[in-house]
mmCIF file of C-alpha atoms and ligand atoms in Angstrom:
data_model
loop_
_atom_site.group_PDB
_atom_site.id
_atom_site.type_symbol
_atom_site.label_atom_id
_atom_site.label_comp_id
_atom_site.label_asym_id
_atom_site.label_seq_id
_atom_site.Cartn_x
_atom_site.Cartn_y
_atom_site.Cartn_z
ATOM 1 C CA MET A 173 -1.408 -39.278 10.615
ATOM 2 C CA LYS A 174 -3.905 -40.976 12.379
ATOM 3 C CA ILE A 175 -6.480 -42.410 9.599
ATOM 4 C CA GLY A 176 -10.438 -43.161 10.852
ATOM 5 C CA ILE A 177 -11.885 -45.049 7.966
ATOM 6 C CA LEU A 178 -16.112 -45.825 8.095
ATOM 7 C CA THR A 179 -18.639 -46.883 5.038
ATOM 8 C CA SER A 180 -21.996 -46.481 5.552
ATOM 9 C CA GLY A 181 -25.763 -45.634 3.439
ATOM 10 C CA GLY A 182 -26.013 -48.684 1.364
ATOM 11 C CA ASP A 183 -23.735 -50.924 0.945
ATOM 12 C CA ALA A 184 -21.853 -51.037 -2.417
ATOM 13 C CA PRO A 185 -20.173 -54.084 -4.551
ATOM 14 C CA GLY A 186 -16.447 -52.732 -4.976
ATOM 15 C CA MET A 187 -16.834 -50.535 -1.050
ATOM 16 C CA ASN A 188 -13.991 -53.481 0.048
ATOM 17 C CA ALA A 189 -10.839 -52.427 -2.460
ATOM 18 C CA ALA A 190 -11.439 -48.728 -1.627
ATOM 19 C CA ILE A 191 -10.895 -49.909 2.139
ATOM 20 C CA ARG A 192 -8.206 -52.079 1.521
ATOM 21 C CA ALA A 193 -6.451 -49.567 -0.993
ATOM 22 C CA VAL A 194 -6.683 -46.863 2.667
ATOM 23 C CA VAL A 195 -5.207 -48.967 4.605
ATOM 24 C CA ARG A 196 -2.678 -50.306 2.953
ATOM 25 C CA LYS A 197 -1.260 -46.819 0.755
ATOM 26 C CA ALA A 198 -1.371 -45.448 4.828
ATOM 27 C CA LEU A 199 0.077 -47.995 5.978
ATOM 28 C CA TYR A 200 3.155 -47.107 3.042
ATOM 29 C CA HIS A 201 3.454 -43.714 4.164
ATOM 30 C CA ASP A 202 3.565 -44.648 8.316
ATOM 31 C CA CYS A 203 0.345 -43.468 8.432
ATOM 32 C CA GLN A 204 -1.628 -45.465 11.732
ATOM 33 C CA VAL A 205 -5.109 -46.459 10.630
ATOM 34 C CA TYR A 206 -8.815 -47.108 12.492
ATOM 35 C CA GLY A 207 -11.217 -49.632 11.106
ATOM 36 C CA ILE A 208 -14.755 -47.793 12.038
ATOM 37 C CA LYS A 209 -17.486 -50.737 12.267
ATOM 38 C CA LYS A 210 -21.341 -49.292 11.337
ATOM 39 C CA GLY A 211 -20.436 -46.185 9.761
ATOM 40 C CA PHE A 212 -21.272 -43.115 12.226
ATOM 41 C CA GLU A 213 -23.189 -44.849 14.040
ATOM 42 C CA GLY A 214 -19.691 -46.883 15.607
ATOM 43 C CA ILE A 215 -16.931 -42.878 15.897
ATOM 44 C CA ILE A 216 -20.659 -42.821 18.806
ATOM 45 C CA SER A 217 -19.955 -46.309 19.879
ATOM 46 C CA GLY A 218 -16.512 -46.692 20.114
ATOM 47 C CA GLU A 219 -16.669 -49.641 17.267
ATOM 48 C CA ILE A 220 -13.715 -48.718 16.164
ATOM 49 C CA ILE A 221 -10.191 -50.868 15.582
ATOM 50 C CA PRO A 222 -6.884 -50.694 14.223
ATOM 51 C CA MET A 223 -5.859 -52.186 10.891
ATOM 52 C CA ASN A 224 -3.481 -53.806 9.904
ATOM 53 C CA SER A 225 -1.890 -54.970 6.033
ATOM 54 C CA ARG A 226 -3.333 -58.125 7.050
ATOM 55 C CA SER A 227 -6.855 -56.543 8.162
ATOM 56 C CA VAL A 228 -7.796 -56.234 4.200
ATOM 57 C CA GLY A 229 -6.299 -59.329 2.704
ATOM 58 C CA ASP A 230 -8.778 -61.395 0.631
ATOM 59 C CA ILE A 231 -11.580 -58.531 0.479
ATOM 60 C CA LEU A 232 -11.147 -57.647 -2.787
ATOM 61 C CA GLN A 233 -13.540 -59.896 -4.231
ATOM 62 C CA ARG A 234 -15.525 -59.753 -1.499
ATOM 63 C CA GLY A 235 -18.749 -57.362 -2.638
ATOM 64 C CA GLY A 236 -21.197 -55.866 1.573
ATOM 65 C CA THR A 237 -18.293 -54.123 3.283
ATOM 66 C CA ILE A 238 -16.050 -55.462 5.875
ATOM 67 C CA LEU A 239 -16.468 -52.550 8.116
ATOM 68 C CA GLN A 240 -20.142 -53.276 7.983
ATOM 69 C CA SER A 241 -22.717 -49.885 7.168
ATOM 70 C CA ALA A 242 -25.688 -47.945 8.784
ATOM 71 C CA ARG A 243 -27.712 -45.290 8.842
ATOM 72 C CA SER A 244 -27.059 -44.277 11.527
ATOM 73 C CA ASP A 245 -30.410 -41.099 13.302
ATOM 74 C CA GLU A 246 -27.952 -40.653 16.520
ATOM 75 C CA PHE A 247 -25.287 -39.347 14.375
ATOM 76 C CA MET A 248 -28.543 -37.188 13.027
ATOM 77 C CA THR A 249 -28.525 -35.486 16.653
ATOM 78 C CA SER A 250 -26.243 -32.533 18.326
ATOM 79 C CA GLU A 251 -25.106 -35.056 21.323
ATOM 80 C CA GLY A 252 -23.998 -37.115 18.855
ATOM 81 C CA ARG A 253 -21.968 -34.874 17.021
ATOM 82 C CA ARG A 254 -21.244 -33.374 20.688
ATOM 83 C CA LYS A 255 -19.873 -37.372 21.528
ATOM 84 C CA ALA A 256 -19.077 -38.463 17.916
ATOM 85 C CA LYS A 257 -16.665 -35.253 18.224
ATOM 86 C CA GLN A 258 -15.122 -37.099 21.144
ATOM 87 C CA ALA A 259 -14.278 -40.351 20.017
ATOM 88 C CA LEU A 260 -12.203 -39.576 17.829
ATOM 89 C CA SER A 261 -10.316 -36.900 19.610
ATOM 90 C CA ASP A 262 -9.879 -39.204 22.186
ATOM 91 C CA LEU A 263 -8.633 -41.630 19.939
ATOM 92 C CA GLY A 264 -6.483 -38.999 18.202
ATOM 93 C CA ILE A 265 -7.674 -39.008 15.122
ATOM 94 C CA ASN A 266 -6.333 -36.476 12.552
ATOM 95 C CA GLY A 267 -8.081 -37.676 9.485
ATOM 96 C CA LEU A 268 -11.148 -39.230 7.842
ATOM 97 C CA VAL A 269 -12.553 -41.421 4.902
ATOM 98 C CA VAL A 270 -15.674 -41.778 4.084
ATOM 99 C CA ILE A 271 -17.115 -44.089 1.580
ATOM 100 C CA GLY A 272 -20.515 -44.092 0.603
ATOM 101 C CA GLY A 273 -23.269 -41.667 -0.993
ATOM 102 C CA GLY A 274 -24.764 -38.833 -0.491
ATOM 103 C CA GLY A 275 -26.273 -39.330 3.004
ATOM 104 C CA SER A 276 -22.676 -40.097 3.677
ATOM 105 C CA LEU A 277 -21.129 -37.226 2.209
ATOM 106 C CA GLN A 278 -23.608 -34.945 3.857
ATOM 107 C CA GLY A 279 -21.735 -36.318 6.235
ATOM 108 C CA ALA A 280 -18.576 -36.341 6.090
ATOM 109 C CA GLN A 281 -19.450 -32.690 5.553
ATOM 110 C CA VAL A 282 -20.316 -32.532 9.772
ATOM 111 C CA ILE A 283 -17.523 -34.206 10.530
ATOM 112 C CA ALA A 284 -15.089 -31.487 8.212
ATOM 113 C CA ASN A 285 -16.616 -28.481 10.493
ATOM 114 C CA MET A 286 -15.974 -30.380 13.405
ATOM 115 C CA GLY A 287 -12.146 -29.512 12.168
ATOM 116 C CA PHE A 288 -11.387 -33.322 11.070
ATOM 117 C CA GLN A 289 -9.516 -33.294 7.606
ATOM 118 C CA THR A 290 -12.091 -35.167 5.570
ATOM 119 C CA VAL A 291 -12.163 -36.894 1.935
ATOM 120 C CA GLY A 292 -14.947 -38.389 0.890
ATOM 121 C CA ILE A 293 -15.954 -41.266 -1.698
ATOM 122 C CA PRO A 294 -18.116 -42.137 -3.765
ATOM 123 C CA ALA A 295 -19.598 -45.116 -3.154
ATOM 124 C CA THR A 296 -23.844 -45.977 -3.896
ATOM 125 C CA ILE A 297 -24.764 -48.474 -6.677
ATOM 126 C CA ASP A 298 -27.683 -45.989 -7.539
ATOM 127 C CA ASN A 299 -25.164 -42.982 -8.926
ATOM 128 C CA ASP A 300 -26.339 -40.314 -8.379
ATOM 129 C CA ILE A 301 -23.056 -38.680 -7.189
ATOM 130 C CA GLY A 302 -22.328 -34.883 -8.414
ATOM 131 C CA CYS A 303 -19.438 -34.333 -9.519
ATOM 132 C CA THR A 304 -18.548 -37.488 -10.302
ATOM 133 C CA ASP A 305 -18.791 -39.119 -13.683
ATOM 134 C CA TYR A 306 -19.371 -42.932 -11.709
ATOM 135 C CA SER A 307 -19.636 -44.091 -8.138
ATOM 136 C CA ILE A 308 -18.056 -47.512 -6.574
ATOM 137 C CA GLY A 309 -21.552 -50.111 -7.084
ATOM 138 C CA PHE A 310 -22.798 -48.671 -10.095
ATOM 139 C CA ASP A 311 -21.179 -50.910 -12.467
ATOM 140 C CA THR A 312 -21.685 -53.956 -10.841
ATOM 141 C CA ALA A 313 -25.135 -52.939 -10.208
ATOM 142 C CA VAL A 314 -26.084 -52.747 -13.520
ATOM 143 C CA ASN A 315 -24.507 -56.713 -14.995
ATOM 144 C CA THR A 316 -26.445 -57.629 -11.741
ATOM 145 C CA VAL A 317 -29.571 -56.755 -13.587
ATOM 146 C CA LEU A 318 -27.856 -57.592 -17.660
ATOM 147 C CA GLU A 319 -27.754 -61.299 -16.076
ATOM 148 C CA ALA A 320 -30.579 -60.827 -14.777
ATOM 149 C CA MET A 321 -32.429 -59.506 -17.932
ATOM 150 C CA ASN A 322 -30.951 -62.726 -19.583
ATOM 151 C CA LYS A 323 -32.664 -64.896 -17.818
ATOM 152 C CA ILE A 324 -35.913 -63.110 -17.853
ATOM 153 C CA ARG A 325 -35.288 -63.066 -21.817
ATOM 154 C CA ASP A 326 -35.261 -66.711 -22.754
ATOM 155 C CA THR A 327 -38.786 -67.001 -20.829
ATOM 156 C CA ALA A 328 -40.497 -63.796 -21.978
ATOM 157 C CA PHE A 329 -38.939 -65.905 -25.404
ATOM 158 C CA SER A 330 -40.435 -68.708 -24.567
ATOM 159 C CA HIS A 331 -44.171 -67.676 -23.122
ATOM 160 C CA ASN A 332 -44.599 -64.841 -25.244
ATOM 161 C CA ARG A 333 -44.006 -62.473 -22.390
ATOM 162 C CA VAL A 334 -44.428 -59.543 -21.328
ATOM 163 C CA TYR A 335 -41.893 -58.165 -18.095
ATOM 164 C CA VAL A 336 -41.587 -55.532 -16.144
ATOM 165 C CA VAL A 337 -38.632 -55.268 -14.159
ATOM 166 C CA GLU A 338 -38.636 -52.945 -11.950
ATOM 167 C CA VAL A 339 -34.883 -52.000 -10.381
ATOM 168 C CA MET A 340 -33.149 -49.990 -7.539
ATOM 169 C CA GLY A 341 -31.597 -45.966 -8.435
ATOM 170 C CA LYS A 342 -33.896 -44.502 -5.948
ATOM 171 C CA ASN A 343 -35.282 -41.154 -7.307
ATOM 172 C CA SER A 344 -33.084 -41.531 -9.828
ATOM 173 C CA GLY A 345 -32.657 -43.867 -13.237
ATOM 174 C CA PHE A 346 -29.245 -44.180 -13.632
ATOM 175 C CA ILE A 347 -29.139 -47.487 -13.475
ATOM 176 C CA ALA A 348 -32.291 -48.643 -15.623
ATOM 177 C CA VAL A 349 -31.023 -46.204 -18.412
ATOM 178 C CA ALA A 350 -27.876 -48.471 -18.384
ATOM 179 C CA ALA A 351 -29.262 -51.229 -18.209
ATOM 180 C CA GLY A 352 -32.450 -50.822 -20.270
ATOM 181 C CA LEU A 353 -29.423 -49.984 -23.062
ATOM 182 C CA THR A 354 -26.808 -52.222 -22.650
ATOM 183 C CA GLY A 355 -29.827 -55.257 -22.139
ATOM 184 C CA GLY A 356 -32.386 -53.972 -24.550
ATOM 185 C CA ALA A 357 -35.454 -52.548 -22.635
ATOM 186 C CA GLU A 358 -37.993 -52.107 -25.429
ATOM 187 C CA ALA A 359 -39.123 -49.169 -22.412
ATOM 188 C CA ILE A 360 -36.895 -47.915 -20.031
ATOM 189 C CA LEU A 361 -39.530 -45.877 -17.319
ATOM 190 C CA ILE A 362 -37.334 -43.502 -14.719
ATOM 191 C CA PRO A 363 -38.568 -39.988 -13.141
ATOM 192 C CA GLU A 364 -36.728 -37.584 -14.126
ATOM 193 C CA ILE A 365 -39.165 -37.864 -17.873
ATOM 194 C CA SER A 366 -42.328 -37.958 -18.401
ATOM 195 C CA PHE A 367 -44.412 -40.862 -19.960
ATOM 196 C CA ASP A 368 -47.058 -41.425 -21.751
ATOM 197 C CA LEU A 369 -48.372 -45.235 -20.411
ATOM 198 C CA ASP A 370 -51.214 -45.632 -22.544
ATOM 199 C CA GLU A 371 -48.589 -45.003 -25.874
ATOM 200 C CA ILE A 372 -46.513 -48.129 -23.915
ATOM 201 C CA CYS A 373 -49.181 -50.641 -24.087
ATOM 202 C CA ARG A 374 -50.635 -49.195 -27.590
ATOM 203 C CA GLN A 375 -46.916 -50.001 -28.696
ATOM 204 C CA LEU A 376 -47.168 -53.544 -27.315
ATOM 205 C CA HIS A 377 -51.023 -54.173 -28.390
ATOM 206 C CA LYS A 378 -49.422 -53.688 -31.525
ATOM 207 C CA HIS A 379 -46.489 -54.945 -31.828
ATOM 208 C CA ALA A 380 -47.804 -58.546 -30.412
ATOM 209 C CA GLN A 381 -50.281 -57.766 -33.657
ATOM 210 C CA LEU A 382 -47.157 -57.532 -35.590
ATOM 211 C CA GLY A 383 -45.944 -60.692 -33.781
ATOM 212 C CA LYS A 384 -43.369 -59.634 -31.779
ATOM 213 C CA ALA A 385 -45.008 -61.102 -28.272
ATOM 214 C CA HIS A 386 -41.963 -60.799 -25.794
ATOM 215 C CA SER A 387 -41.035 -57.239 -24.009
ATOM 216 C CA ILE A 388 -38.882 -56.370 -21.513
ATOM 217 C CA ILE A 389 -40.421 -53.008 -19.810
ATOM 218 C CA LEU A 390 -37.778 -52.008 -17.440
ATOM 219 C CA VAL A 391 -39.186 -49.759 -14.291
ATOM 220 C CA ALA A 392 -37.159 -47.258 -11.729
ATOM 221 C CA GLU A 393 -38.063 -47.258 -8.381
ATOM 222 C CA GLY A 394 -38.753 -44.803 -7.850
ATOM 223 C CA LEU A 395 -40.408 -43.498 -10.803
ATOM 224 C CA TYR A 396 -43.942 -42.658 -8.345
ATOM 225 C CA GLY A 397 -42.492 -41.378 -5.476
ATOM 226 C CA ASP A 398 -39.930 -42.553 -2.763
ATOM 227 C CA PRO A 399 -39.833 -45.985 -2.754
ATOM 228 C CA LYS A 400 -40.168 -46.509 0.990
ATOM 229 C CA GLU A 401 -43.033 -43.989 1.456
ATOM 230 C CA ILE A 402 -44.966 -45.619 -1.796
ATOM 231 C CA GLU A 403 -47.802 -48.147 -1.618
ATOM 232 C CA GLU A 404 -47.472 -50.025 -4.129
ATOM 233 C CA SER A 405 -44.138 -50.363 -5.352
ATOM 234 C CA SER A 406 -43.371 -49.008 -9.069
ATOM 235 C CA GLY A 407 -42.710 -52.083 -11.130
ATOM 236 C CA PHE A 408 -46.273 -53.521 -10.383
ATOM 237 C CA LYS A 409 -48.008 -49.983 -10.484
ATOM 238 C CA VAL A 410 -46.752 -49.917 -14.489
ATOM 239 C CA GLY A 411 -47.038 -54.040 -14.515
ATOM 240 C CA ASN A 412 -50.884 -54.410 -13.803
ATOM 241 C CA TYR A 413 -51.796 -51.610 -15.824
ATOM 242 C CA ILE A 414 -50.323 -52.427 -18.782
ATOM 243 C CA ARG A 415 -52.025 -56.530 -18.125
ATOM 244 C CA ASN A 416 -55.535 -54.367 -17.952
ATOM 245 C CA GLN A 417 -54.894 -52.678 -20.584
ATOM 246 C CA THR A 418 -53.171 -54.827 -23.036
ATOM 247 C CA GLY A 419 -54.709 -58.069 -21.766
ATOM 248 C CA CYS A 420 -50.778 -59.404 -22.505
ATOM 249 C CA ASP A 421 -49.698 -61.831 -21.059
ATOM 250 C CA THR A 422 -47.720 -59.813 -18.217
ATOM 251 C CA ARG A 423 -45.077 -60.469 -15.428
ATOM 252 C CA ILE A 424 -43.728 -58.238 -12.904
ATOM 253 C CA THR A 425 -40.198 -58.606 -10.865
ATOM 254 C CA VAL A 426 -38.620 -56.807 -8.219
ATOM 255 C CA LEU A 427 -34.850 -57.336 -8.575
ATOM 256 C CA GLY A 428 -34.222 -55.590 -5.400
ATOM 257 C CA HIS A 429 -32.172 -55.653 -3.107
ATOM 258 C CA ILE A 430 -29.281 -58.704 -5.298
ATOM 259 C CA GLN A 431 -28.398 -55.254 -7.011
ATOM 260 C CA ARG A 432 -26.369 -54.395 -3.641
ATOM 261 C CA GLY A 433 -24.404 -58.044 -3.361
ATOM 262 C CA GLY A 434 -22.230 -59.839 -5.840
ATOM 263 C CA THR A 435 -18.207 -60.086 -6.910
ATOM 264 C CA PRO A 436 -17.237 -56.205 -7.905
ATOM 265 C CA THR A 437 -16.521 -56.106 -11.089
ATOM 266 C CA PHE A 438 -13.195 -54.299 -12.464
ATOM 267 C CA PHE A 439 -14.164 -51.100 -13.149
ATOM 268 C CA ASP A 440 -15.910 -51.240 -9.354
ATOM 269 C CA ARG A 441 -12.201 -52.626 -8.021
ATOM 270 C CA LYS A 442 -10.467 -50.373 -9.764
ATOM 271 C CA LEU A 443 -12.560 -47.296 -9.066
ATOM 272 C CA GLY A 444 -11.573 -48.589 -5.480
ATOM 273 C CA ALA A 445 -8.177 -48.448 -5.791
ATOM 274 C CA LEU A 446 -7.816 -45.205 -7.775
ATOM 275 C CA MET A 447 -10.470 -43.441 -5.021
ATOM 276 C CA GLY A 448 -9.365 -44.783 -2.217
ATOM 277 C CA ALA A 449 -5.568 -44.340 -3.191
ATOM 278 C CA GLU A 450 -6.133 -40.753 -3.773
ATOM 279 C CA ALA A 451 -8.200 -40.583 -0.459
ATOM 280 C CA VAL A 452 -4.399 -40.547 1.354
ATOM 281 C CA GLU A 453 -2.774 -38.563 -0.502
ATOM 282 C CA LEU A 454 -5.206 -35.407 0.376
ATOM 283 C CA LEU A 455 -4.808 -36.774 3.853
ATOM 284 C CA ILE A 456 -1.353 -36.985 4.043
ATOM 285 C CA ASN A 457 -1.140 -32.722 1.689
ATOM 286 C CA GLY A 458 -3.503 -31.466 4.093
ATOM 287 C CA ALA A 459 -6.574 -31.618 2.472
ATOM 288 C CA THR A 460 -9.630 -31.696 4.162
ATOM 289 C CA GLU A 461 -13.547 -31.407 2.364
ATOM 290 C CA LYS A 462 -12.533 -33.060 -0.600
ATOM 291 C CA MET A 463 -14.448 -36.183 -3.157
ATOM 292 C CA VAL A 464 -12.526 -37.908 -5.017
ATOM 293 C CA GLY A 465 -14.844 -38.323 -8.453
ATOM 294 C CA PHE A 466 -13.685 -39.941 -11.319
ATOM 295 C CA VAL A 467 -14.116 -37.718 -14.498
ATOM 296 C CA GLY A 468 -13.775 -38.074 -18.315
ATOM 297 C CA ASN A 469 -11.450 -41.704 -17.300
ATOM 298 C CA ARG A 470 -9.585 -39.752 -14.675
ATOM 299 C CA ILE A 471 -9.233 -39.111 -10.935
ATOM 300 C CA GLN A 472 -11.288 -35.322 -9.812
ATOM 301 C CA VAL A 473 -11.503 -34.227 -7.188
ATOM 302 C CA CYS A 474 -13.677 -30.913 -6.060
ATOM 303 C CA ASP A 475 -14.799 -29.856 -2.444
ATOM 304 C CA ILE A 476 -17.728 -32.681 -0.733
ATOM 305 C CA LYS A 477 -19.673 -28.949 -1.029
ATOM 306 C CA THR A 478 -20.185 -28.514 -4.581
ATOM 307 C CA ALA A 479 -20.924 -32.563 -5.032
ATOM 308 C CA ILE A 480 -23.444 -32.729 -2.772
ATOM 309 C CA LYS A 481 -25.149 -29.239 -3.898
ATOM 310 C CA THR A 482 -24.143 -30.595 -7.678
ATOM 311 C CA LYS A 483 -27.829 -32.543 -9.391
ATOM 312 C CA LYS A 484 -26.746 -34.933 -11.756
ATOM 313 C CA THR A 485 -28.212 -35.791 -14.334
ATOM 314 C CA ILE A 486 -28.626 -38.393 -16.854
ATOM 315 C CA ASP A 487 -27.909 -38.859 -20.405
ATOM 316 C CA TYR A 488 -31.005 -38.222 -22.624
ATOM 317 C CA GLY A 489 -29.218 -39.099 -25.623
ATOM 318 C CA GLU A 490 -28.084 -42.255 -23.910
ATOM 319 C CA LEU A 491 -31.982 -42.847 -23.500
ATOM 320 C CA GLU A 492 -33.195 -41.941 -26.660
ATOM 321 C CA LEU A 493 -30.974 -44.502 -28.315
ATOM 322 C CA SER A 494 -32.293 -47.378 -25.917
ATOM 323 C CA HIS A 495 -35.849 -46.088 -27.403
ATOM 324 C CA ILE A 496 -34.057 -46.110 -31.032
ATOM 325 C CA MET A 497 -32.848 -49.739 -30.567
ATOM 326 C CA ALA A 498 -35.664 -50.720 -29.083
ATOM 327 C CA GLY A 499 -37.925 -50.734 -32.596
ATOM 328 C CA LEU A 500 -41.383 -50.830 -30.584
HETATM 329 O O1 LIG B 717 -28.525 -46.162 -2.240
HETATM 330 C C1 LIG B 717 -29.211 -47.838 -2.234
HETATM 331 C C2 LIG B 717 -30.361 -48.465 -2.528
HETATM 332 O O2 LIG B 717 -29.671 -49.949 -2.564
HETATM 333 C C3 LIG B 717 -31.281 -47.063 -3.207
HETATM 334 O O3 LIG B 717 -31.207 -48.297 -4.746
HETATM 335 C C4 LIG B 717 -32.809 -47.705 -3.034
HETATM 336 O O4 LIG B 717 -33.569 -47.002 -2.697
HETATM 337 C C5 LIG B 717 -32.196 -48.110 -1.061
HETATM 338 O O5 LIG B 717 -30.831 -48.493 -1.281
HETATM 339 C C6 LIG B 717 -32.546 -49.740 0.298
HETATM 340 O O6 LIG B 717 -32.090 -48.531 1.156
HETATM 341 P P1 LIG B 717 -32.478 -50.323 2.497
HETATM 342 O O7 LIG B 717 -30.827 -50.906 1.897
HETATM 343 O O8 LIG B 717 -32.228 -49.162 3.630
HETATM 344 O O9 LIG B 717 -33.849 -50.691 1.843
#
């Protein structure tokens, strides 16, 4: 079999572990492997390179993706797709592993519909993919947020300040809820649930009077709509409101892309290894249109279509628990 592999959409720590697993498991089964650079764009532009065992040496500890990533506009057009089909056929690639988030899985579905055996691996720090408890990159991103919160808490305490910290997640609050519960945020604001900023202001004010004068409010970037479209970032909007309403000394920190980088954690490397290996097994056993998920501490395979249409919901119990723990 000739297996192509690509990473697409926003990069995520642990993608390299998945690439390594796909390459080495495929070679173990005597398959040929081709690395496609810059996501779906690379199929069209022909940036496709043969890979061997050495191509994936020393990459486990590296964040990002050695294959690089892109969001391809041309692949969205019928002409772009025609070219992609031609390029894959010319090289004789008959199996494809697509590593990425929701948009990438949709691309994988398109390739599968062209008649190439295709398997998807969920990789996005947002963790918003259905049919899997975790996607590659989420754990590392949450740990990065926790590290930042620890540092911010030091200075928040020293100066008796309120810190509003904005985290990524696109239009979901998975990062905010996970980091808020484990980092001890005093409040967590996410797009999935309505919130009362005035009530939060009243609580902050009341607790400042009772002697608790420093707090961290975690805000998901998508709180007020698509982060790429809103004029003022959600963090700034919340922070400015709190400052004006409470008079508390308030600072705003937008963590941004530092959440996407860094050496992957044990868990993201484990996901990469298990999911990558399973993707190859599926291909050599003739499967297509599948996504490799991780549910209840085990690999679980589902249809890509089902993963795309399943809306993943945050854990409301965890959110409730973090509010109780906050002690505001
Ligand atoms: O999907 C991952 C993600 O980091 C989101 O959390 C964020 O909204 C978006 O990508 C940022 O995209 P870009 O890197 O294109 O600015």
